[in-house]
Amino acid sequence: MTFRHSSLAIAGLTAALCVATPAFSAPADTQPHPGSITSVELLNPAFSLPDAGRALKITYLSTNGVTDKGLVPVTAEVILPAGTPPAGGWPIVAWAHGTVGVADHCAPSNNPWTDRNRRYLSEWMKRGFAVVGTDYQGLGTPGTHAYLNTRVEAYSLLDAIRAALGNIPGLQNKIMIVGQSQGGGAAFASAAFSSTYAPELGIRGTVATGAPYITPELMQQMIAAPASGHTEAAYNPVVVYTLYLARGQAGYDPNFRPEDAFTPKAMSAYQEAANLCVYELTDKVKQDGLNFGNSLKPGYSKALAPALAAMTYPTLKLSQPLFMGTGELDRDVPPALQHGLVKAACAAGTTVQAHVYKGLNHDQTVNASLADSAAFTKAVMNGQSVTPECNPTPK
């Protein structure tokens, strides 16, 4: 069953998707643009959320975030709550996922949700939100996934919202941007880019947990100082992320030489990072006994300079309020990096409500933050002010 890009076809999309898996093709005479949808199919039921209604996988066009010009295909999940949409349609949670890897088979739309994310996003759906979750450019589609490139992540997420709003019935232009870890940074980046890249989107606020913020000083501090309670030789999850960062840069930087960044001991893990998803690469790093001391060469920061530069945010002053949740014992994105983002955003004039969760790690903080983010979300969705907090204490 094929749908043409007409009002009649769009109007019939809801009913048709309940009984068939169509190919949804834009006509040749339609000018492609960021947010153009090129195909939609039913999402594998095993990849949906509990008690959801329609669950779709879409392919859409997005501005190439690596080059900042041209269009590339990107995939996303669109999952709607069960039942009749409210007047005006379901508001949207634009979900920015955490690290999964850089290989196509690691893309979220090709895999079931983790238990943590299933619980987390199910709670958002119970609040009455539909979920639009981009895979990011280069994950599940041709080309390199430029890992932690904030422009890539932001364009992918903002164009996923455009594609869903323009083509999937039952949605409304009231949006919360929500992300964790890599996705926490992607959420902040999307909010930062939105005022110039997608000003028509009705973004009400941003919720981020475990969001990274890199400056040269913080990067040196993170690598030089072992985590509290651990020896310098102990496994550090940031080694995994550094390998993915390098693999991403290798895909667009012809001058990158991995031997300038990594020791011979780390080269096997670097090569396998191209294909291993995050849990498998974590096992590989542990098996090989890799840590910063035996994996990075002194010139690593120069070799990775393009990728590190691409992690910066275009502005730290967001137009909408920001919720930041940090685990006191986070080792994946050390609290110093997250606190750095809070302080920098506050100083720039962003309304920030930051929370630190006592005794919790990177993963545990996600669902522990739900009650606080619910209150924050209710306020911003209703146009009410939120209480700023730029110097949170663990609770």
CSV table of C-alpha atoms in Angstrom, one decimal:
chain,number,residue,atom,x,y,z
A,1,MET,CA,0.0,0.0,0.0
A,2,THR,CA,1.5,3.3,-1.1
A,3,PHE,CA,0.5,6.8,0.1
A,4,ARG,CA,1.0,9.9,-2.0
A,5,HIS,CA,1.8,13.2,-0.3
A,6,SER,CA,-1.7,14.7,-0.4
A,7,SER,CA,-4.1,15.9,2.2
A,8,LEU,CA,-6.4,12.9,1.5
A,9,ALA,CA,-3.5,10.5,1.9
A,10,ILE,CA,-2.4,12.1,5.2
A,11,ALA,CA,-5.9,12.1,6.5
A,12,GLY,CA,-6.2,8.4,5.9
A,13,LEU,CA,-2.9,7.6,7.3
A,14,THR,CA,-4.1,6.8,10.8
A,15,ALA,CA,-6.6,4.1,9.8
A,16,ALA,CA,-4.4,2.6,7.2
A,17,LEU,CA,-1.4,2.2,9.5
A,18,CYS,CA,-3.5,0.0,11.8
A,19,VAL,CA,-3.9,-2.7,9.1
A,20,ALA,CA,-0.8,-2.4,6.9
A,21,THR,CA,2.8,-1.4,6.6
A,22,PRO,CA,2.8,1.1,3.8
A,23,ALA,CA,5.6,2.7,1.9
A,24,PHE,CA,5.0,6.5,2.2
A,25,SER,CA,6.7,8.2,-0.7
A,26,ALA,CA,7.0,11.9,-1.4
A,27,PRO,CA,6.1,12.8,-5.0
A,28,ALA,CA,8.8,13.8,-7.4
A,29,ASP,CA,7.4,17.3,-7.8
A,30,THR,CA,7.6,18.1,-4.1
A,31,GLN,CA,10.7,20.1,-3.2
A,32,PRO,CA,12.6,18.3,-0.5
A,33,HIS,CA,13.3,20.2,2.7
A,34,PRO,CA,14.4,19.6,6.3
A,35,GLY,CA,11.5,17.6,7.8
A,36,SER,CA,10.3,16.1,4.6
A,37,ILE,CA,9.1,12.6,5.3
A,38,THR,CA,10.1,10.0,2.8
A,39,SER,CA,8.7,6.8,4.3
A,40,VAL,CA,6.7,5.6,7.3
A,41,GLU,CA,6.1,2.0,8.4
A,42,LEU,CA,4.8,0.3,11.5
A,43,LEU,CA,7.5,0.0,14.2
A,44,ASN,CA,8.3,-3.6,15.2
A,45,PRO,CA,5.9,-4.2,18.1
A,46,ALA,CA,8.8,-5.4,20.2
A,47,PHE,CA,10.3,-2.0,19.9
A,48,SER,CA,7.3,0.0,21.1
A,49,LEU,CA,6.4,1.1,24.6
A,50,PRO,CA,3.9,-0.6,27.0
A,51,ASP,CA,0.3,0.4,26.6
A,52,ALA,CA,1.1,2.6,23.5
A,53,GLY,CA,-1.2,3.3,20.6
A,54,ARG,CA,0.3,3.6,17.1
A,55,ALA,CA,4.0,3.1,16.9
A,56,LEU,CA,5.8,4.1,13.7
A,57,LYS,CA,9.2,4.2,12.2
A,58,ILE,CA,9.7,7.2,9.9
A,59,THR,CA,12.5,8.2,7.5
A,60,TYR,CA,12.8,11.9,6.9
A,61,LEU,CA,15.3,14.5,5.5
A,62,SER,CA,17.5,16.6,7.7
A,63,THR,CA,20.2,19.1,7.1
A,64,ASN,CA,23.6,17.4,7.1
A,65,GLY,CA,24.9,18.5,10.5
A,66,VAL,CA,28.5,17.6,9.6
A,67,THR,CA,28.7,20.0,6.6
A,68,ASP,CA,25.8,22.3,7.6
A,69,LYS,CA,24.4,22.0,4.0
A,70,GLY,CA,22.6,19.5,2.0
A,71,LEU,CA,20.0,16.9,3.1
A,72,VAL,CA,20.5,13.4,4.4
A,73,PRO,CA,18.0,10.7,5.4
A,74,VAL,CA,17.5,10.1,9.2
A,75,THR,CA,15.2,7.6,10.9
A,76,ALA,CA,13.1,8.1,14.0
A,77,GLU,CA,10.4,6.4,16.1
A,78,VAL,CA,7.0,8.1,16.6
A,79,ILE,CA,5.0,6.5,19.4
A,80,LEU,CA,1.6,7.8,20.3
A,81,PRO,CA,-0.4,7.1,23.5
A,82,ALA,CA,-3.4,4.8,23.2
A,83,GLY,CA,-6.9,6.3,22.9
A,84,THR,CA,-8.3,9.5,21.3
A,85,PRO,CA,-6.0,12.4,21.1
A,86,PRO,CA,-6.9,15.5,23.2
A,87,ALA,CA,-8.2,18.6,21.5
A,88,GLY,CA,-5.4,19.9,19.3
A,89,GLY,CA,-3.5,16.6,19.5
A,90,TRP,CA,-0.9,15.0,21.8
A,91,PRO,CA,2.0,17.3,22.9
A,92,ILE,CA,5.4,15.9,22.0
A,93,VAL,CA,8.4,14.6,24.0
A,94,ALA,CA,11.3,14.9,21.5
A,95,TRP,CA,13.5,12.2,22.9
A,96,ALA,CA,17.3,12.4,22.5
A,97,HIS,CA,18.8,9.0,23.3
A,98,GLY,CA,22.0,8.3,25.1
A,99,THR,CA,25.1,6.4,23.7
A,100,VAL,CA,24.3,3.3,21.8
A,101,GLY,CA,27.3,3.1,19.5
A,102,VAL,CA,28.1,4.3,16.0
A,103,ALA,CA,27.1,1.3,13.9
A,104,ASP,CA,23.8,1.2,12.1
A,105,HIS,CA,22.6,-1.9,13.8
A,106,CYS,CA,22.9,0.0,17.2
A,107,ALA,CA,20.2,2.5,16.2
A,108,PRO,CA,17.4,2.7,18.7
A,109,SER,CA,14.7,2.1,16.1
A,110,ASN,CA,16.3,-1.2,15.3
A,111,ASN,CA,16.3,-2.4,18.9
A,112,PRO,CA,14.0,-2.8,22.0
A,113,TRP,CA,14.1,-0.1,24.7
A,114,THR,CA,16.3,-0.8,27.7
A,115,ASP,CA,14.3,-1.4,30.9
A,116,ARG,CA,15.4,2.0,32.2
A,117,ASN,CA,14.3,3.9,29.1
A,118,ARG,CA,11.1,1.9,28.8
A,119,ARG,CA,10.1,2.8,32.3
A,120,TYR,CA,11.2,6.4,31.8
A,121,LEU,CA,9.4,7.1,28.5
A,122,SER,CA,6.3,5.2,29.6
A,123,GLU,CA,5.9,7.7,32.4
A,124,TRP,CA,6.1,10.6,29.9
A,125,MET,CA,3.4,8.8,27.9
A,126,LYS,CA,1.2,8.5,31.0
A,127,ARG,CA,1.5,12.3,31.3
A,128,GLY,CA,-0.1,12.5,27.9
A,129,PHE,CA,2.9,13.0,25.6
A,130,ALA,CA,3.7,11.3,22.3
A,131,VAL,CA,7.3,10.3,21.9
A,132,VAL,CA,9.3,11.3,18.8
A,133,GLY,CA,12.8,9.8,19.1
A,134,THR,CA,15.4,10.4,16.4
A,135,ASP,CA,18.2,7.9,15.8
A,136,TYR,CA,20.5,10.8,14.8
A,137,GLN,CA,22.2,11.2,11.5
A,138,GLY,CA,24.3,8.2,10.5
A,139,LEU,CA,22.7,5.8,12.9
A,140,GLY,CA,20.6,3.4,10.8
A,141,THR,CA,21.1,5.4,7.6
A,142,PRO,CA,24.0,5.9,5.2
A,143,GLY,CA,27.0,7.9,6.4
A,144,THR,CA,29.0,8.3,9.6
A,145,HIS,CA,27.4,9.0,12.9
A,146,ALA,CA,29.4,12.0,14.1
A,147,TYR,CA,29.2,11.0,17.8
A,148,LEU,CA,28.6,13.9,20.2
A,149,ASN,CA,28.5,16.5,17.4
A,150,THR,CA,25.9,18.9,18.8
A,151,ARG,CA,24.9,20.3,15.4
A,152,VAL,CA,24.3,16.8,14.0
A,153,GLU,CA,22.2,15.9,17.0
A,154,ALA,CA,20.2,19.1,17.1
A,155,TYR,CA,19.3,19.1,13.4
A,156,SER,CA,18.3,15.4,13.5
A,157,LEU,CA,16.0,16.0,16.5
A,158,LEU,CA,14.5,19.3,15.3
A,159,ASP,CA,13.8,17.8,11.9
A,160,ALA,CA,12.2,14.7,13.4
A,161,ILE,CA,9.7,17.0,15.2
A,162,ARG,CA,9.0,18.8,11.9
A,163,ALA,CA,8.5,15.5,10.1
A,164,ALA,CA,6.2,14.1,12.7
A,165,LEU,CA,4.1,17.3,13.1
A,166,GLY,CA,3.8,17.7,9.3
A,167,ASN,CA,2.8,14.2,8.5
A,168,ILE,CA,1.5,12.2,11.5
A,169,PRO,CA,-2.1,13.0,12.6
A,170,GLY,CA,-2.9,13.5,16.3
A,171,LEU,CA,0.1,15.7,17.3
A,172,GLN,CA,0.3,19.3,18.4
A,173,ASN,CA,3.1,21.8,18.3
A,174,LYS,CA,3.7,21.8,22.1
A,175,ILE,CA,7.1,20.3,22.7
A,176,MET,CA,9.3,19.2,25.6
A,177,ILE,CA,12.9,18.3,24.5
A,178,VAL,CA,14.1,15.4,26.8
A,179,GLY,CA,17.4,13.6,26.7
A,180,GLN,CA,19.9,11.6,28.7
A,181,SER,CA,23.7,11.4,28.6
A,182,GLN,CA,24.7,11.9,24.9
A,183,GLY,CA,21.0,12.8,24.6
A,184,GLY,CA,21.3,15.2,27.5
A,185,GLY,CA,23.8,17.1,25.5
A,186,ALA,CA,21.7,16.7,22.3
A,187,ALA,CA,18.7,18.0,24.2
A,188,PHE,CA,20.6,21.1,25.3
A,189,ALA,CA,22.0,21.6,21.8
A,190,SER,CA,18.6,21.2,20.2
A,191,ALA,CA,17.2,23.9,22.4
A,192,ALA,CA,20.2,26.1,21.7
A,193,PHE,CA,19.9,25.7,17.9
A,194,SER,CA,16.1,25.9,17.8
A,195,SER,CA,15.7,29.7,17.9
A,196,THR,CA,17.6,30.1,14.6
A,197,TYR,CA,17.2,26.7,12.9
A,198,ALA,CA,13.5,25.8,13.8
A,199,PRO,CA,11.9,28.9,15.3
A,200,GLU,CA,8.4,27.7,14.3
A,201,LEU,CA,8.5,24.8,16.8
A,202,GLY,CA,6.6,25.4,20.0
A,203,ILE,CA,9.3,24.3,22.5
A,204,ARG,CA,8.2,24.8,26.1
A,205,GLY,CA,11.3,23.5,28.0
A,206,THR,CA,14.2,21.1,28.1
A,207,VAL,CA,14.8,18.2,30.5
A,208,ALA,CA,18.3,16.8,30.5
A,209,THR,CA,20.0,14.2,32.7
A,210,GLY,CA,23.7,13.3,32.6
A,211,ALA,CA,24.4,16.1,30.1
A,212,PRO,CA,28.1,16.6,29.1
A,213,TYR,CA,29.8,19.9,28.8
A,214,ILE,CA,33.4,19.9,27.6
A,215,THR,CA,36.0,22.7,28.0
A,216,PRO,CA,39.7,22.1,27.7
A,217,GLU,CA,40.1,22.6,31.5
A,218,LEU,CA,37.3,20.2,32.4
A,219,MET,CA,38.6,17.6,29.9
A,220,GLN,CA,42.0,17.7,31.4
A,221,GLN,CA,40.5,17.5,34.9
A,222,MET,CA,38.4,14.5,33.9
A,223,ILE,CA,41.3,12.6,32.4
A,224,ALA,CA,44.0,13.5,35.0
A,225,ALA,CA,41.9,12.8,38.1
A,226,PRO,CA,40.7,9.2,38.9
A,227,ALA,CA,37.1,8.9,40.0
A,228,SER,CA,36.6,9.0,43.8
A,229,GLY,CA,37.0,5.5,45.3
A,230,HIS,CA,38.7,4.1,42.3
A,231,THR,CA,42.3,3.5,41.3
A,232,GLU,CA,43.7,5.2,38.3
A,233,ALA,CA,43.9,1.8,36.5
A,234,ALA,CA,40.2,1.0,37.1
A,235,TYR,CA,37.7,0.9,34.2
A,236,ASN,CA,36.4,4.3,33.3
A,237,PRO,CA,33.4,4.4,31.0
A,238,VAL,CA,34.6,7.7,29.4
A,239,VAL,CA,37.2,5.5,27.6
A,240,VAL,CA,34.4,3.9,25.6
A,241,TYR,CA,33.0,7.3,24.7
A,242,THR,CA,36.4,8.6,23.6
A,243,LEU,CA,36.7,5.6,21.2
A,244,TYR,CA,33.3,6.4,19.7
A,245,LEU,CA,34.3,10.1,19.4
A,246,ALA,CA,37.3,9.1,17.4
A,247,ARG,CA,35.4,6.7,15.2
A,248,GLY,CA,32.9,9.5,14.4
A,249,GLN,CA,35.7,11.9,13.6
A,250,ALA,CA,37.4,9.3,11.3
A,251,GLY,CA,34.2,9.2,9.2
A,252,TYR,CA,34.4,12.9,8.2
A,253,ASP,CA,38.0,14.0,8.8
A,254,PRO,CA,40.5,12.5,6.2
A,255,ASN,CA,43.4,13.8,8.2
A,256,PHE,CA,42.6,11.9,11.4
A,257,ARG,CA,45.2,9.3,12.3
A,258,PRO,CA,44.1,7.1,15.2
A,259,GLU,CA,47.7,6.3,16.1
A,260,ASP,CA,48.1,10.0,17.0
A,261,ALA,CA,45.5,9.6,19.7
A,262,PHE,CA,45.7,6.0,20.9
A,263,THR,CA,48.4,3.7,22.1
A,264,PRO,CA,48.9,0.3,20.5
A,265,LYS,CA,47.2,-1.3,23.4
A,266,ALA,CA,44.0,0.6,22.6
A,267,MET,CA,44.0,0.1,18.8
A,268,SER,CA,42.1,-3.1,18.8
A,269,ALA,CA,39.2,-1.5,20.8
A,270,TYR,CA,39.4,1.5,18.5
A,271,GLN,CA,38.9,-0.7,15.4
A,272,GLU,CA,36.1,-2.7,16.9
A,273,ALA,CA,34.3,0.5,18.1
A,274,ALA,CA,33.1,0.9,14.5
A,275,ASN,CA,30.8,-2.2,14.9
A,276,LEU,CA,30.3,-2.9,18.6
A,277,CYS,CA,27.3,-1.4,20.4
A,278,VAL,CA,27.9,0.2,23.7
A,279,TYR,CA,27.5,-2.8,26.0
A,280,GLU,CA,29.8,-4.9,23.8
A,281,LEU,CA,32.4,-2.2,23.5
A,282,THR,CA,32.3,-1.7,27.3
A,283,ASP,CA,33.1,-5.4,27.7
A,284,LYS,CA,35.9,-5.1,25.2
A,285,VAL,CA,37.5,-2.1,27.1
A,286,LYS,CA,37.2,-4.0,30.4
A,287,GLN,CA,38.7,-7.2,28.9
A,288,ASP,CA,41.6,-5.2,27.4
A,289,GLY,CA,42.2,-3.4,30.7
A,290,LEU,CA,42.0,0.0,29.1
A,291,ASN,CA,42.1,3.3,31.0
A,292,PHE,CA,43.2,6.8,30.2
A,293,GLY,CA,46.7,6.2,31.3
A,294,ASN,CA,47.4,3.3,29.0
A,295,SER,CA,45.1,4.2,26.1
A,296,LEU,CA,45.7,7.9,25.2
A,297,LYS,CA,48.8,9.4,23.8
A,298,PRO,CA,50.0,12.8,24.9
A,299,GLY,CA,48.8,14.3,21.6
A,300,TYR,CA,45.3,12.9,21.9
A,301,SER,CA,43.6,16.4,22.3
A,302,LYS,CA,45.2,17.7,19.2
A,303,ALA,CA,44.3,14.6,17.2
A,304,LEU,CA,40.7,14.8,18.4
A,305,ALA,CA,40.4,18.6,18.2
A,306,PRO,CA,37.7,18.6,15.4
A,307,ALA,CA,35.5,16.2,17.3
A,308,LEU,CA,36.0,18.1,20.6
A,309,ALA,CA,35.2,21.4,18.9
A,310,ALA,CA,32.0,19.9,17.5
A,311,MET,CA,30.8,19.2,21.0
A,312,THR,CA,30.4,22.9,21.9
A,313,TYR,CA,27.0,24.5,22.1
A,314,PRO,CA,26.1,27.5,19.8
A,315,THR,CA,24.8,29.4,22.8
A,316,LEU,CA,24.4,28.8,26.5
A,317,LYS,CA,21.5,31.1,26.7
A,318,LEU,CA,18.3,29.1,26.0
A,319,SER,CA,15.0,30.7,25.2
A,320,GLN,CA,13.1,28.2,27.4
A,321,PRO,CA,13.7,26.9,30.9
A,322,LEU,CA,16.1,24.0,31.4
A,323,PHE,CA,15.9,21.1,33.9
A,324,MET,CA,19.2,19.4,34.8
A,325,GLY,CA,19.4,16.2,36.7
A,326,THR,CA,22.8,15.0,37.9
A,327,GLY,CA,23.7,11.8,39.8
A,328,GLU,CA,26.2,12.5,42.7
A,329,LEU,CA,28.1,9.4,41.8
A,330,ASP,CA,28.0,9.6,38.0
A,331,ARG,CA,31.1,8.2,36.4
A,332,ASP,CA,29.9,8.3,32.8
A,333,VAL,CA,29.6,12.0,32.7
A,334,PRO,CA,31.5,13.2,35.8
A,335,PRO,CA,29.5,15.7,37.9
A,336,ALA,CA,32.1,18.4,37.3
A,337,LEU,CA,31.2,18.5,33.7
A,338,GLN,CA,27.4,18.7,34.4
A,339,HIS,CA,27.9,21.4,37.1
A,340,GLY,CA,30.0,23.3,34.6
A,341,LEU,CA,27.1,23.3,32.2
A,342,VAL,CA,24.7,24.5,34.9
A,343,LYS,CA,27.0,27.3,36.0
A,344,ALA,CA,27.7,28.4,32.4
A,345,ALA,CA,24.0,28.3,31.4
A,346,CYS,CA,23.0,30.2,34.5
A,347,ALA,CA,25.7,32.8,33.9
A,348,ALA,CA,24.5,33.2,30.3
A,349,GLY,CA,20.9,34.0,31.4
A,350,THR,CA,19.2,30.6,31.0
A,351,THR,CA,16.5,29.8,33.6
A,352,VAL,CA,18.0,26.6,35.0
A,353,GLN,CA,16.5,24.3,37.6
A,354,ALA,CA,19.3,21.9,38.6
A,355,HIS,CA,19.0,18.8,40.9
A,356,VAL,CA,21.7,16.6,42.3
A,357,TYR,CA,20.6,13.1,43.4
A,358,LYS,CA,22.5,11.8,46.4
A,359,GLY,CA,24.2,8.5,46.1
A,360,LEU,CA,23.0,7.8,42.6
A,361,ASN,CA,24.9,7.0,39.4
A,362,HIS,CA,24.4,7.9,35.8
A,363,ASP,CA,21.7,5.3,35.1
A,364,GLN,CA,19.8,5.6,38.4
A,365,THR,CA,19.4,9.3,38.1
A,366,VAL,CA,17.2,9.0,35.0
A,367,ASN,CA,14.1,7.6,36.7
A,368,ALA,CA,14.9,9.2,40.1
A,369,SER,CA,14.4,12.5,38.4
A,370,LEU,CA,10.9,11.8,37.2
A,371,ALA,CA,9.0,13.4,40.0
A,372,ASP,CA,11.0,16.6,39.8
A,373,SER,CA,10.8,16.8,36.0
A,374,ALA,CA,7.0,16.3,36.2
A,375,ALA,CA,6.6,19.4,38.3
A,376,PHE,CA,8.9,21.3,36.1
A,377,THR,CA,7.1,20.1,33.0
A,378,LYS,CA,3.7,21.0,34.3
A,379,ALA,CA,4.8,24.5,35.0
A,380,VAL,CA,6.4,25.2,31.6
A,381,MET,CA,3.6,23.5,29.7
A,382,ASN,CA,1.2,25.8,31.4
A,383,GLY,CA,3.3,28.9,30.9
A,384,GLN,CA,4.1,29.3,34.6
A,385,SER,CA,7.5,30.3,36.0
A,386,VAL,CA,9.8,27.7,37.4
A,387,THR,CA,12.1,28.1,40.5
A,388,PRO,CA,15.7,28.6,39.4
A,389,GLU,CA,18.4,26.6,41.1
A,390,CYS,CA,22.0,27.1,40.0
A,391,ASN,CA,23.8,25.7,43.0
A,392,PRO,CA,22.0,22.5,43.9
A,393,THR,CA,22.9,20.3,46.9
A,394,PRO,CA,22.6,16.5,46.8
A,395,LYS,CA,19.2,15.3,48.0
